[in-house]
CSV table of C-alpha atoms and ligand atoms in Angstrom, one decimal:
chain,number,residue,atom,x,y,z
A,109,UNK,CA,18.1,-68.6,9.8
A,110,UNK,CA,20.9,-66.4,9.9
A,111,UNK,CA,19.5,-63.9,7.4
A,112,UNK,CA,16.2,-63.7,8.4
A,113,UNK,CA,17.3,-62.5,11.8
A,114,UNK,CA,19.2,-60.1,9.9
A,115,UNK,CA,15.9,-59.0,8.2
A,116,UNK,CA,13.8,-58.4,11.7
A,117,UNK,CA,17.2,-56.5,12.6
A,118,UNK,CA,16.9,-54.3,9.3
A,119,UNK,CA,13.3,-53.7,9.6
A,120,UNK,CA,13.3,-53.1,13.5
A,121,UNK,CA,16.3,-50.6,12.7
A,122,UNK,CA,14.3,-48.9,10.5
A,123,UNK,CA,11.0,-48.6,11.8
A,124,UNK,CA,13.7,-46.9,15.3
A,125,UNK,CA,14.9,-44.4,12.9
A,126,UNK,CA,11.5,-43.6,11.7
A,127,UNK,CA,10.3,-42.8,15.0
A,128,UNK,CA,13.5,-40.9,16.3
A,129,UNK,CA,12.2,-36.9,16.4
A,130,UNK,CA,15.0,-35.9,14.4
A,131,UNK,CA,13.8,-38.2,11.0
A,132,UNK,CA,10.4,-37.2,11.9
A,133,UNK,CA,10.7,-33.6,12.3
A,134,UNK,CA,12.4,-33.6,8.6
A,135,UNK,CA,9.6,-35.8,7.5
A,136,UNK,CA,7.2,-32.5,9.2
A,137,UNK,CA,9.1,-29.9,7.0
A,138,UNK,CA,6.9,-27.2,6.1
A,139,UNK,CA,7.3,-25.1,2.9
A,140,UNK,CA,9.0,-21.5,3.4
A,141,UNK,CA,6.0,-19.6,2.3
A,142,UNK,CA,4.2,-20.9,5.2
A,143,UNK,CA,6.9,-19.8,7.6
A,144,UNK,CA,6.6,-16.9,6.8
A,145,UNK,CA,3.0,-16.6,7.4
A,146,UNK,CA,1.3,-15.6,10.7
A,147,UNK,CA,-1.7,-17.4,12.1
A,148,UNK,CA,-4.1,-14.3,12.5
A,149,UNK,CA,-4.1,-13.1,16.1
A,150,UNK,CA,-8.0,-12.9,16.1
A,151,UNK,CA,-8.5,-16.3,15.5
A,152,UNK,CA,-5.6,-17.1,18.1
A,153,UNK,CA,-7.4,-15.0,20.6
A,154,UNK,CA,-10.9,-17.0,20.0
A,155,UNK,CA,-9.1,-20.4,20.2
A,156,UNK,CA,-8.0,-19.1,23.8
A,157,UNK,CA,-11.4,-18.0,25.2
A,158,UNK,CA,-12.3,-21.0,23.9
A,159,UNK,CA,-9.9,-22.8,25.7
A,160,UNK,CA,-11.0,-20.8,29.5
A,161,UNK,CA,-14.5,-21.7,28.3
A,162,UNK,CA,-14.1,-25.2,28.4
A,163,UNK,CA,-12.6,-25.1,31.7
A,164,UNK,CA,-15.6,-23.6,32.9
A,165,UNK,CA,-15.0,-19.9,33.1
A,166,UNK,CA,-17.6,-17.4,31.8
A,167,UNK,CA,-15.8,-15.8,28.9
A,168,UNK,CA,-17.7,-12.9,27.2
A,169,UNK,CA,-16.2,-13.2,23.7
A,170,UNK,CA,-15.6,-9.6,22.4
A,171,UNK,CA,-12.5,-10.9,19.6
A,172,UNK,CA,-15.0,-12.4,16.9
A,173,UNK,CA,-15.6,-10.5,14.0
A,174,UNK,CA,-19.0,-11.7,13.2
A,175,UNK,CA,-22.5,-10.5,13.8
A,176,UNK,CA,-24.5,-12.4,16.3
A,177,UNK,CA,-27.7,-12.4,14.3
A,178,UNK,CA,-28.7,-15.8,12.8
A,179,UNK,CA,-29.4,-15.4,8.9
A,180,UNK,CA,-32.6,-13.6,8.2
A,181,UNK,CA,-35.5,-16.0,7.2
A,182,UNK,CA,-36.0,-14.5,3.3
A,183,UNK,CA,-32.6,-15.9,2.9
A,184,UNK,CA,-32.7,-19.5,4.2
A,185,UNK,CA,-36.0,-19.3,2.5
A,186,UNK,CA,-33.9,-19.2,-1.4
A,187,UNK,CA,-31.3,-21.3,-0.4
A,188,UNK,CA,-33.8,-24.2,0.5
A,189,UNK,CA,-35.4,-23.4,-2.9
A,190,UNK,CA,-32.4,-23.6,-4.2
A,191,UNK,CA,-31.7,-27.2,-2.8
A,192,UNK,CA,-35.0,-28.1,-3.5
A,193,UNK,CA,-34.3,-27.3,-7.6
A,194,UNK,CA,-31.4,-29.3,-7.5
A,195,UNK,CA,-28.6,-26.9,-7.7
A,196,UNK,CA,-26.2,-29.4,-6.7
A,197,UNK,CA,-23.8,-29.4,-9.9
A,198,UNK,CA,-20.5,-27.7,-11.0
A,199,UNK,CA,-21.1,-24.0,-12.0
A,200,UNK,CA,-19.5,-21.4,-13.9
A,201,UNK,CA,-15.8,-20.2,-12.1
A,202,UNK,CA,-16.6,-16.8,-11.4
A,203,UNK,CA,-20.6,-17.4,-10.4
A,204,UNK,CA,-23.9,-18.3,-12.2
A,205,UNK,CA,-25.1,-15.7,-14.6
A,206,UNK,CA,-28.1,-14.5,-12.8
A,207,UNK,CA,-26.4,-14.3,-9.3
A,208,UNK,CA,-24.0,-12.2,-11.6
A,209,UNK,CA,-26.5,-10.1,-13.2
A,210,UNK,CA,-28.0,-9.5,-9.4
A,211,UNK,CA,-25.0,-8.4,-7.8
A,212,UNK,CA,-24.9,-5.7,-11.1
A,213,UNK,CA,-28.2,-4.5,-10.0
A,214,UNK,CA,-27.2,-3.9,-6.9
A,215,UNK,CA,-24.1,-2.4,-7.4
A,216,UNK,CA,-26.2,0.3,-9.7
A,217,UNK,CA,-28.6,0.3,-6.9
A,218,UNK,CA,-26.3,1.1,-4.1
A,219,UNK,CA,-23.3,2.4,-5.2
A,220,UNK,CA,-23.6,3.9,-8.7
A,221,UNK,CA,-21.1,1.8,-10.0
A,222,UNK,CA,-22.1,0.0,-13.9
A,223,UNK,CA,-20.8,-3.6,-14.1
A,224,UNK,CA,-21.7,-6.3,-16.7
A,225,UNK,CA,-21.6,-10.0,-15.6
A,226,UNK,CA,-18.3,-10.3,-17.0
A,227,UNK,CA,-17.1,-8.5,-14.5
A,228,UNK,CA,-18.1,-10.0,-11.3
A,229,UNK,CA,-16.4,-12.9,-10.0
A,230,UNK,CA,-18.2,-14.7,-6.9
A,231,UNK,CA,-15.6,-16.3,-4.6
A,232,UNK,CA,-16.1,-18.4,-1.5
A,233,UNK,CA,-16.3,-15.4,1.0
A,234,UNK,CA,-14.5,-11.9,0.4
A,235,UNK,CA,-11.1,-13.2,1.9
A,236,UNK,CA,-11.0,-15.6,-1.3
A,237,UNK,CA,-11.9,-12.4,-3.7
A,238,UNK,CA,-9.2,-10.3,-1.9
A,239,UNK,CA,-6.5,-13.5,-2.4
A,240,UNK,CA,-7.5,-13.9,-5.8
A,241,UNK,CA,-7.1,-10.1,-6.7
A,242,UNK,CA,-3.9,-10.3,-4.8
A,243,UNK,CA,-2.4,-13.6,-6.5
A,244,UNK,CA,-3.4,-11.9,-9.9
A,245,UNK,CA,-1.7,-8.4,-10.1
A,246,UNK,CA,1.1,-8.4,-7.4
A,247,UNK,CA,4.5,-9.9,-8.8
A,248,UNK,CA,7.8,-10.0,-6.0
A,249,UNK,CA,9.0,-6.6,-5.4
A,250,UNK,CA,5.8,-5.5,-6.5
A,251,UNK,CA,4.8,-2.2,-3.3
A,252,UNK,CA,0.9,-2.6,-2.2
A,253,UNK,CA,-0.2,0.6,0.5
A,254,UNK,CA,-1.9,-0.5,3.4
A,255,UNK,CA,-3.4,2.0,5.4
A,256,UNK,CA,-3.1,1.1,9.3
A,257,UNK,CA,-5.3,-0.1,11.5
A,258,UNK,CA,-5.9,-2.7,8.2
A,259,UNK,CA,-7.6,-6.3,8.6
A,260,UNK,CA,-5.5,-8.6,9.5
A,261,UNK,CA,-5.1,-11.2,6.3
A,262,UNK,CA,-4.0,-8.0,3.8
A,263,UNK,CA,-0.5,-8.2,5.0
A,264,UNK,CA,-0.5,-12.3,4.6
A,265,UNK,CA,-1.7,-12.4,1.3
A,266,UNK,CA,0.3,-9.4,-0.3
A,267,UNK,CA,3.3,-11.9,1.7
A,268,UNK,CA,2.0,-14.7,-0.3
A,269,UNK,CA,2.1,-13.0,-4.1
A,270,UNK,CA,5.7,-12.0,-2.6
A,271,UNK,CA,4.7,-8.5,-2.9
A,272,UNK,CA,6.7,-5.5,-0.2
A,273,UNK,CA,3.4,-4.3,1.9
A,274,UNK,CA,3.7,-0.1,2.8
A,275,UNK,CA,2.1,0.6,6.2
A,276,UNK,CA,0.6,4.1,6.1
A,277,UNK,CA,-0.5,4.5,9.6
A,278,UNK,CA,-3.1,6.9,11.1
A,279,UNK,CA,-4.3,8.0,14.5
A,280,UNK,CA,-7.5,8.5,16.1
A,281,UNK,CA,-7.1,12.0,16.0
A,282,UNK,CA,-7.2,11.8,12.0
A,283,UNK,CA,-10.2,9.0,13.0
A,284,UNK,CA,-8.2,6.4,11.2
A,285,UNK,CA,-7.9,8.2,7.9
A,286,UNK,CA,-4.8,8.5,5.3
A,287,UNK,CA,-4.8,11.7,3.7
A,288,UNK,CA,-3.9,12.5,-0.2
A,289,UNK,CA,-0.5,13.8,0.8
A,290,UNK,CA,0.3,10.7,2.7
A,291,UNK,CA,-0.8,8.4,-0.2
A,292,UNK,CA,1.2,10.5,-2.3
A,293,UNK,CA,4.1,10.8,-0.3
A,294,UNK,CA,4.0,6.9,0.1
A,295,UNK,CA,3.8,5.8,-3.5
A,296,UNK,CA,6.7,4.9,-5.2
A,297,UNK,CA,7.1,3.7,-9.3
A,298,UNK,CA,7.1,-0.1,-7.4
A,299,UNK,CA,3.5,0.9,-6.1
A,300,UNK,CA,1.1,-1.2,-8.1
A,301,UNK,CA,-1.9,-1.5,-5.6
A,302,UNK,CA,-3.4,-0.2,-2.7
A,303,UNK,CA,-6.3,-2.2,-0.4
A,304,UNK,CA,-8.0,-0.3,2.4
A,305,UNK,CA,-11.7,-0.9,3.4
A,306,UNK,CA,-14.5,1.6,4.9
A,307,UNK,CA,-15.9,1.2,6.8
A,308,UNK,CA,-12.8,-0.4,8.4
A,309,UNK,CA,-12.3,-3.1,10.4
A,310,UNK,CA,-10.9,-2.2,13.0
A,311,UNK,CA,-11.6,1.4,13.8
A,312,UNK,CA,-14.9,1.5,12.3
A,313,UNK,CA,-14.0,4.4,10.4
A,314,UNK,CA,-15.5,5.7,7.1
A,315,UNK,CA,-14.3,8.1,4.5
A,316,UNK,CA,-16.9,10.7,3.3
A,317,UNK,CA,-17.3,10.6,-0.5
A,318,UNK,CA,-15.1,14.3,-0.6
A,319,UNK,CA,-12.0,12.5,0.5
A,320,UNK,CA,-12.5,9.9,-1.5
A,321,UNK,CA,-12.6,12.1,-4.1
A,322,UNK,CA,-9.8,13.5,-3.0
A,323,UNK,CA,-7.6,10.5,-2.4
A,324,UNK,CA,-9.3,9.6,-6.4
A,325,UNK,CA,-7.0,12.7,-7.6
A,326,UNK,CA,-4.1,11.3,-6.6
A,327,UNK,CA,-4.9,7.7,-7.6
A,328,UNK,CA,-5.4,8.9,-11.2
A,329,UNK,CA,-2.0,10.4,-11.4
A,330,UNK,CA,-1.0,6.8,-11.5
A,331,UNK,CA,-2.7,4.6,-14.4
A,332,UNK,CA,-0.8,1.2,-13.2
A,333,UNK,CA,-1.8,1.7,-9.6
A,334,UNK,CA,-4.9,-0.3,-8.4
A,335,UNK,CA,-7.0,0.3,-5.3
A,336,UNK,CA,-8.8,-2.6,-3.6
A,337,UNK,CA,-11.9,-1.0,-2.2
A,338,UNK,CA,-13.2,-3.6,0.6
A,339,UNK,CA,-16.8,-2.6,1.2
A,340,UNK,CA,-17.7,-5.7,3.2
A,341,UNK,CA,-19.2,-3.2,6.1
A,342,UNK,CA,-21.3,-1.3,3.7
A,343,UNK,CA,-24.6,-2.2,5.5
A,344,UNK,CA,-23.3,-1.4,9.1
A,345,UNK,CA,-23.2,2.3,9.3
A,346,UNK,CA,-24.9,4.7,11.4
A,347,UNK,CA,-24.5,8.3,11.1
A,348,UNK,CA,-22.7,8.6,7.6
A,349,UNK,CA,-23.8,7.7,4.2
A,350,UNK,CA,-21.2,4.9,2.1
A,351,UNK,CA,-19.4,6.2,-1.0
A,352,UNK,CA,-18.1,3.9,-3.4
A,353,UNK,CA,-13.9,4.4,-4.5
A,354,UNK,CA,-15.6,3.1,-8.3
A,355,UNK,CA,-18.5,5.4,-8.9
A,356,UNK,CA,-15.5,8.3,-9.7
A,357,UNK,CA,-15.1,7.7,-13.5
A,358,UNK,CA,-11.7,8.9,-13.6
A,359,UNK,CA,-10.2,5.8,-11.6
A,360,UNK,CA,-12.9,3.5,-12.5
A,361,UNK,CA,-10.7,1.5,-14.4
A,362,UNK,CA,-8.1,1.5,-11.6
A,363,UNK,CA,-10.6,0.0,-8.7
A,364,UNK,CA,-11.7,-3.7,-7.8
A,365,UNK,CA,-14.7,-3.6,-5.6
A,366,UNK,CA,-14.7,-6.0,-2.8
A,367,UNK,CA,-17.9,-7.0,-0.9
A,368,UNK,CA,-20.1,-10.4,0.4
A,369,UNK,CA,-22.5,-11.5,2.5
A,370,UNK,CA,-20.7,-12.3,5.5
A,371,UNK,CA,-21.8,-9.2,7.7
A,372,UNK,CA,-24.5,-7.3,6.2
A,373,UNK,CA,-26.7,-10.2,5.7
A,374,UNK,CA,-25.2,-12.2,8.8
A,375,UNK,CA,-23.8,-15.1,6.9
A,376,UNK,CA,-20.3,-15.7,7.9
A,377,UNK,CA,-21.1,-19.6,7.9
A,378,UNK,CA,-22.2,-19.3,4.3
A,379,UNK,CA,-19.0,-18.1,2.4
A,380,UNK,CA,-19.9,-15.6,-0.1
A,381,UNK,CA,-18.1,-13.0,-1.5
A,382,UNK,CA,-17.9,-11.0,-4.7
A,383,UNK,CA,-16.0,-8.2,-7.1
A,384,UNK,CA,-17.0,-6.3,-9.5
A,385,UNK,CA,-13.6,-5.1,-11.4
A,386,UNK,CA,-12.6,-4.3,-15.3
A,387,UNK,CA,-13.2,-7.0,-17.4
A,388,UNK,CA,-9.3,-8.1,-17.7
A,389,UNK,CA,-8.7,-8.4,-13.5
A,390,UNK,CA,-12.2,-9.9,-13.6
A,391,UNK,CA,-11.0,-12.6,-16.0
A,392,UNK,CA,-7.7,-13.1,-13.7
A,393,UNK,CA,-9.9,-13.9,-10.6
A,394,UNK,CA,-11.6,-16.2,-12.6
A,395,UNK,CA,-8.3,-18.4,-13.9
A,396,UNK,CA,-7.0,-17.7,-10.5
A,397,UNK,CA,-10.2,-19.0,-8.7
A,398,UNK,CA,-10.3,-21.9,-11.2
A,399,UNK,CA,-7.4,-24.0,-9.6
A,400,UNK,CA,-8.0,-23.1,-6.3
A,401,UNK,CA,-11.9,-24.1,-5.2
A,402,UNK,CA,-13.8,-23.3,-8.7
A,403,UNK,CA,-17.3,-21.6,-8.5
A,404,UNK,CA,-18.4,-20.6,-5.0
A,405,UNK,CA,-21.0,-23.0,-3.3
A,406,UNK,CA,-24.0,-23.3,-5.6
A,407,UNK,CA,-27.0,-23.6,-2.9
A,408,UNK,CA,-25.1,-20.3,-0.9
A,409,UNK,CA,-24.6,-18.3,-4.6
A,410,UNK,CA,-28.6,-19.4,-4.6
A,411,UNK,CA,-29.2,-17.6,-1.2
A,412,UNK,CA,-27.2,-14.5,-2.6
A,413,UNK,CA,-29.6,-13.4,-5.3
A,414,UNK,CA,-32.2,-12.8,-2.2
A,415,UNK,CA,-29.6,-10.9,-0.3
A,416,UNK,CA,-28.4,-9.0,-2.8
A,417,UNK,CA,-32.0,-8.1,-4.3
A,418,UNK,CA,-33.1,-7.0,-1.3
A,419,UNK,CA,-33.7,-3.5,0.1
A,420,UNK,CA,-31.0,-2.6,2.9
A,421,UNK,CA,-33.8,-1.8,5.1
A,422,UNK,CA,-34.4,-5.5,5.0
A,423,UNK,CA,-32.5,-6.0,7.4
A,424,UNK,CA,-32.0,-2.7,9.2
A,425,UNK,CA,-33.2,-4.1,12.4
A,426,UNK,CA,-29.4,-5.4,13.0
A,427,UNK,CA,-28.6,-1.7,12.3
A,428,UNK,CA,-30.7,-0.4,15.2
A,429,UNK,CA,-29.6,-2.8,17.4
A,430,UNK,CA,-26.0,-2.4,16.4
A,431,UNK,CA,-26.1,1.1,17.3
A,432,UNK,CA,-27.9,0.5,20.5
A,433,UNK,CA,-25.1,-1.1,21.4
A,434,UNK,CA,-22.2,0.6,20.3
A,435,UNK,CA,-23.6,3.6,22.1
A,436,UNK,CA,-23.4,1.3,25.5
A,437,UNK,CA,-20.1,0.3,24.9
A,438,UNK,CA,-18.4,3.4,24.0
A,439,UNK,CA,-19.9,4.7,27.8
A,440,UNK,CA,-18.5,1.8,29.6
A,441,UNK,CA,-15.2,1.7,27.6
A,442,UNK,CA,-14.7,5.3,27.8
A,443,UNK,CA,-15.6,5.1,31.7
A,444,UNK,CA,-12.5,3.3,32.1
A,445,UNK,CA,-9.2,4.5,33.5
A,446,UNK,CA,-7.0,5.1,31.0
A,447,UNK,CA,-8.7,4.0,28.0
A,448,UNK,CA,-10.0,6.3,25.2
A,449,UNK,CA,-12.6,5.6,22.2
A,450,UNK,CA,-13.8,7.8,19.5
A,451,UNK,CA,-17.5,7.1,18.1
A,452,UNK,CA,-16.9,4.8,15.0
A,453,UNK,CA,-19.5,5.6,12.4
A,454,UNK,CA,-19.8,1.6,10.6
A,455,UNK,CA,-18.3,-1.7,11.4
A,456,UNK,CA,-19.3,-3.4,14.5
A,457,UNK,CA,-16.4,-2.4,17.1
A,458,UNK,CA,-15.0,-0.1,19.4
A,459,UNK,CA,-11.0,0.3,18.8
A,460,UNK,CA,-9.7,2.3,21.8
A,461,UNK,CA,-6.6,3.6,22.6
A,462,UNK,CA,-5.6,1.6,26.2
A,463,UNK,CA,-2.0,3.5,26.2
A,464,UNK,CA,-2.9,5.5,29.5
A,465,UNK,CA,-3.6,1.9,31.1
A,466,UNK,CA,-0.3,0.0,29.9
A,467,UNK,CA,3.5,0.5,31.7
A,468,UNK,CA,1.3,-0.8,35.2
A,469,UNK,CA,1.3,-4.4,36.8
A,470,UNK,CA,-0.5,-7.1,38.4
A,471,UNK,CA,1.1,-9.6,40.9
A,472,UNK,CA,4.6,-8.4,39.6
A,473,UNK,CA,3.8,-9.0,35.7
A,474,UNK,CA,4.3,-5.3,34.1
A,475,UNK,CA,1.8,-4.1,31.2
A,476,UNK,CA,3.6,-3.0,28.7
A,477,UNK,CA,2.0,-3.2,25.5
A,478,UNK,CA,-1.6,-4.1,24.1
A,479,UNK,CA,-0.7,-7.4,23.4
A,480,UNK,CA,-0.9,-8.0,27.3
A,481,UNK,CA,-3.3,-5.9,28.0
A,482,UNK,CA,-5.6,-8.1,25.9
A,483,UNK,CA,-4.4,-11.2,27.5
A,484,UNK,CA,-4.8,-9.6,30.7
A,485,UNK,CA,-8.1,-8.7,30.4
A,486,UNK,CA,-8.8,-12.2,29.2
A,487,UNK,CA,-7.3,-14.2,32.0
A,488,UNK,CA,-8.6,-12.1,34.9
A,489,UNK,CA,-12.0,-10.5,33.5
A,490,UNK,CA,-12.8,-13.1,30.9
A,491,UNK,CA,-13.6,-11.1,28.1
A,492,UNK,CA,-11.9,-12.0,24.6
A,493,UNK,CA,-10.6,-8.6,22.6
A,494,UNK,CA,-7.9,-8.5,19.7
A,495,UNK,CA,-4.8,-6.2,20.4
A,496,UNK,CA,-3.9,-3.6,18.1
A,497,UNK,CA,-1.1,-5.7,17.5
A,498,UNK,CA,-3.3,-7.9,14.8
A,499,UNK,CA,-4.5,-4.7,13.1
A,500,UNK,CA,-0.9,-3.1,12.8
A,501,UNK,CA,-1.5,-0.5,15.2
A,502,UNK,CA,-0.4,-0.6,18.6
A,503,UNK,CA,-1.9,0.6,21.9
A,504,UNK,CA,-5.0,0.1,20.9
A,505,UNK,CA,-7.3,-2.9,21.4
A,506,UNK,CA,-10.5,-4.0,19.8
A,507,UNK,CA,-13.7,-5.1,21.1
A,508,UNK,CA,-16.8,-6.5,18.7
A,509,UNK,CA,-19.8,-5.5,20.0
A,510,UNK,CA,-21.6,-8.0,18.7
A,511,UNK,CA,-23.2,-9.1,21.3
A,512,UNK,CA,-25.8,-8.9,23.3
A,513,UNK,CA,-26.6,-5.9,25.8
A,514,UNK,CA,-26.4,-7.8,28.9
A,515,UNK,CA,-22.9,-9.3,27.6
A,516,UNK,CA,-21.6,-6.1,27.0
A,517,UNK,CA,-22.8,-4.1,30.4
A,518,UNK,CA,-21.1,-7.4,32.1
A,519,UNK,CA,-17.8,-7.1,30.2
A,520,UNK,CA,-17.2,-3.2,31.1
A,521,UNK,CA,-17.9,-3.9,34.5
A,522,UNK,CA,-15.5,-6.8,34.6
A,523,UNK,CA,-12.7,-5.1,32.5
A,524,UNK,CA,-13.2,-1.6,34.5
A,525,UNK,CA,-12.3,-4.1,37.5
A,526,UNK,CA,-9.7,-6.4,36.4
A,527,UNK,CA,-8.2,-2.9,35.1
A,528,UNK,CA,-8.6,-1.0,38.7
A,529,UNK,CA,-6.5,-4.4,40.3
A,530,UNK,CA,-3.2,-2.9,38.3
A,531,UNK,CA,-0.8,-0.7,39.9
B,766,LIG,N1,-12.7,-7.8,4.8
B,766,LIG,C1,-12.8,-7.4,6.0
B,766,LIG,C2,-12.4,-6.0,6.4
B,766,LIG,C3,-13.2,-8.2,7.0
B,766,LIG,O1,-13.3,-7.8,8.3
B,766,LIG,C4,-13.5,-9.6,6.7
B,766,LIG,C5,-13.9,-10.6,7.7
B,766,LIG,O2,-13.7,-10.4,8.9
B,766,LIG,C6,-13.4,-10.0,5.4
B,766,LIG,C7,-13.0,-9.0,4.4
B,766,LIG,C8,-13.7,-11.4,4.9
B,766,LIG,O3,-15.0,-11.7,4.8
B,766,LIG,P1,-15.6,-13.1,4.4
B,766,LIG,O4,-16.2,-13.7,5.6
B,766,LIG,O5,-16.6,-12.8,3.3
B,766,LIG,O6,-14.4,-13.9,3.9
């Protein structure tokens, strides 16, 4: 009798310290790597428009970094085909061989560059092909250049390999550009890569192809030094013509070429992204990729021969009304007291300098850096941006405008208000 009492006493005891918070936050220990990790401000910033929008405010979301199309119809068309012929099994790591063989045609097509299969490597979305590249050259105390503004999972990744990340930042009175002398000036024998993308997310920026081949004379004093070109933007430009970093033979060798689906072809959901790099870093991605998700999803690398096959004038009509647009929104933004925008030639956003708003205050609660500007603009005009912050540059804040005209006329009115109630 005794000792079964003693049992329940045992087993109640337990079960107590199981439940106190102290056991239970040690049982919630998370590994050091992932401490050290941010959670990316842009999604943070759609999870709290989200949040007003459920309590029933009209939030204009200008923080996604995603066109608002819906896939174009020639696309779902290959993908149901796709289903249809029962692509439903395991596939080569790095991508079938004729989605392969595509993306080669187009990068001859587009960009000059000569691949063979062996060197593309499809990945699930271009943030995978960037990881993998990442995870398969950088070793701790390796140096990888970053040019700022950047997009925001660079920095996490090169954290994740271990690497040292080198911010190189620019202005908008160089429109967002490094120049050779900086990039010279900032490599070190530790530099091993660089990853930049034009056109850039944020700033929208482009290089022309003469400073690329500019920055390419520098990159070649350097034969261990690897550039990450991310051309994900290719498709979105307006008033300048893309250059590819890999179509210069004297760093061909030295580049990985980094592009997708996601915002040319309006296919975020889908997950499709691709490099085309020399055969050995190729190969990496591939063992890399192959304990991490294998090949990317079979029915979406189906959809991507269409894509990539087709003419960019396909689907130009996302370019025309992109540039509609932008031209509103750089008028209203511009209009506003203290902020300041440039005309960014690709991309899909308008990254202006808000310094002449910040240092003011509303109901006692000072301004003081982009960070709350962009929160303020959210809680009293109910549009979502990204702060500079994210991008590694601040006093600046970015707005998508990705959306539709009517959104956009109503979020300069409302942020021209909220930002005439500070004082
Ligand atoms: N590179 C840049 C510059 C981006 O802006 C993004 C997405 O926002 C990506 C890569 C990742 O694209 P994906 O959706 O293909 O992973």
């Amino acid at each position: 009798m005794h000792s079964t009492l003693g049992k329940y006493h045992l087993l109640f005891s337990l079960i107590k310290d199981i439940f106190t918070p102290k056991l239970f936050l040690s049982m919630q220990r998370t590994s050091q790597l992932l401490d050290k990790l941010e959670m990316p401000l842009t999604i943070e910033m759609t999870q709290k428009s989200r949040e007003l929008a459920a309590q029933g405010h009209n939030v204009i979301s200008l923080s996604l970094g995603e066109p608002d199309f819906d896939t174009p119809e020639f696309i779902k068309e290959a993908a149901k085909v796709g289903i249809d012929q029962n692509f439903s099994h395991y596939m080569p790591v790095p991508g079938y061989v004729d989605v392969r063989e595509a993306i080669c045609k187009k990068f001859k097509r587009d960009n000059n560059i000569s691949y063979s299969p062996n060197q593309i490597v499809v990945s699930t979305g271009a943030k995978q092909s960037l990881a993998n590249v990442v995870l398969s050259l950088i070793d701790a105390g390796d140096e990888v250049i970053i040019p700022a503004p950047y997009w925001v999972s660079y920095i996490e990744q090169v954290k994740i390999a271990g690497g040292e990340a080198v911010v190189i930042p620019t202005t908008m009175e160089n429109d967002f550009k490094i120049t050779p002398r900086q990039l010279k000036e900032a490599m070190t024998a530790k530099s091993r890569m660089m990853i930049f993308s034009s056109p850039n997310n944020p700033s929208g920026a482009m290089y022309s192809e003469q400073e690329l081949r500019a920055l390419a004379e520098v990159i070649a004093t350097k034969k261990d030094f690897y550039i990450v070109s991310d051309e994900i933007y290719e498709l979105i430009r307006y008033d300048q013509e893309h250059f590819s970093l890999a179509s210069i033979p004297e760093i061909y060798d030295q580049v990985i070429t980094v592009n997708g689906l996601s915002k040319g072809f309006a296919m975020t959901g889908w997950r499709l992204g691709y490099i085309g790099a020399p055969v050995w870093i190729a190969k990496a991605c591939d063992k890399m990729q192959s304990q991490f998700t294998s090949g990317a999803c079979s029915i979406a690398q189906r959809a991507a021969i269409a894509a990539v096959e087709a003419q960019p004038e396909q689907v130009g009509y996302m370019l025309t009304k992109f540039k509609e647009r932008r031209d509103v929104m750089l008028k209203l933004l511009n209009a506003i007291p203290g902020f300041h925008v440039n005309t960014p030639p690709g991309a899909f956003y308008a990254f202006v300098e808000v310094t002449g708003a910040l240092g003011k205050a509303f109901n006692g609660n000072k301004i003081n850096s982009s960070l709350d500007l962009s929160m303020y603009i959210l809680n009293h005009a109910h549009v979502s941006s990204v702060p500079g912050e994210a991008f590694g540059l601040d006093g600046y804040i970015r707005f998508s405008y990705a959306a539709s005209l009517e959104d956009l006329i109503e979020a300069g009115r409302r942020i021209d208000e909220a930002i005439k109630k500070m004082s």
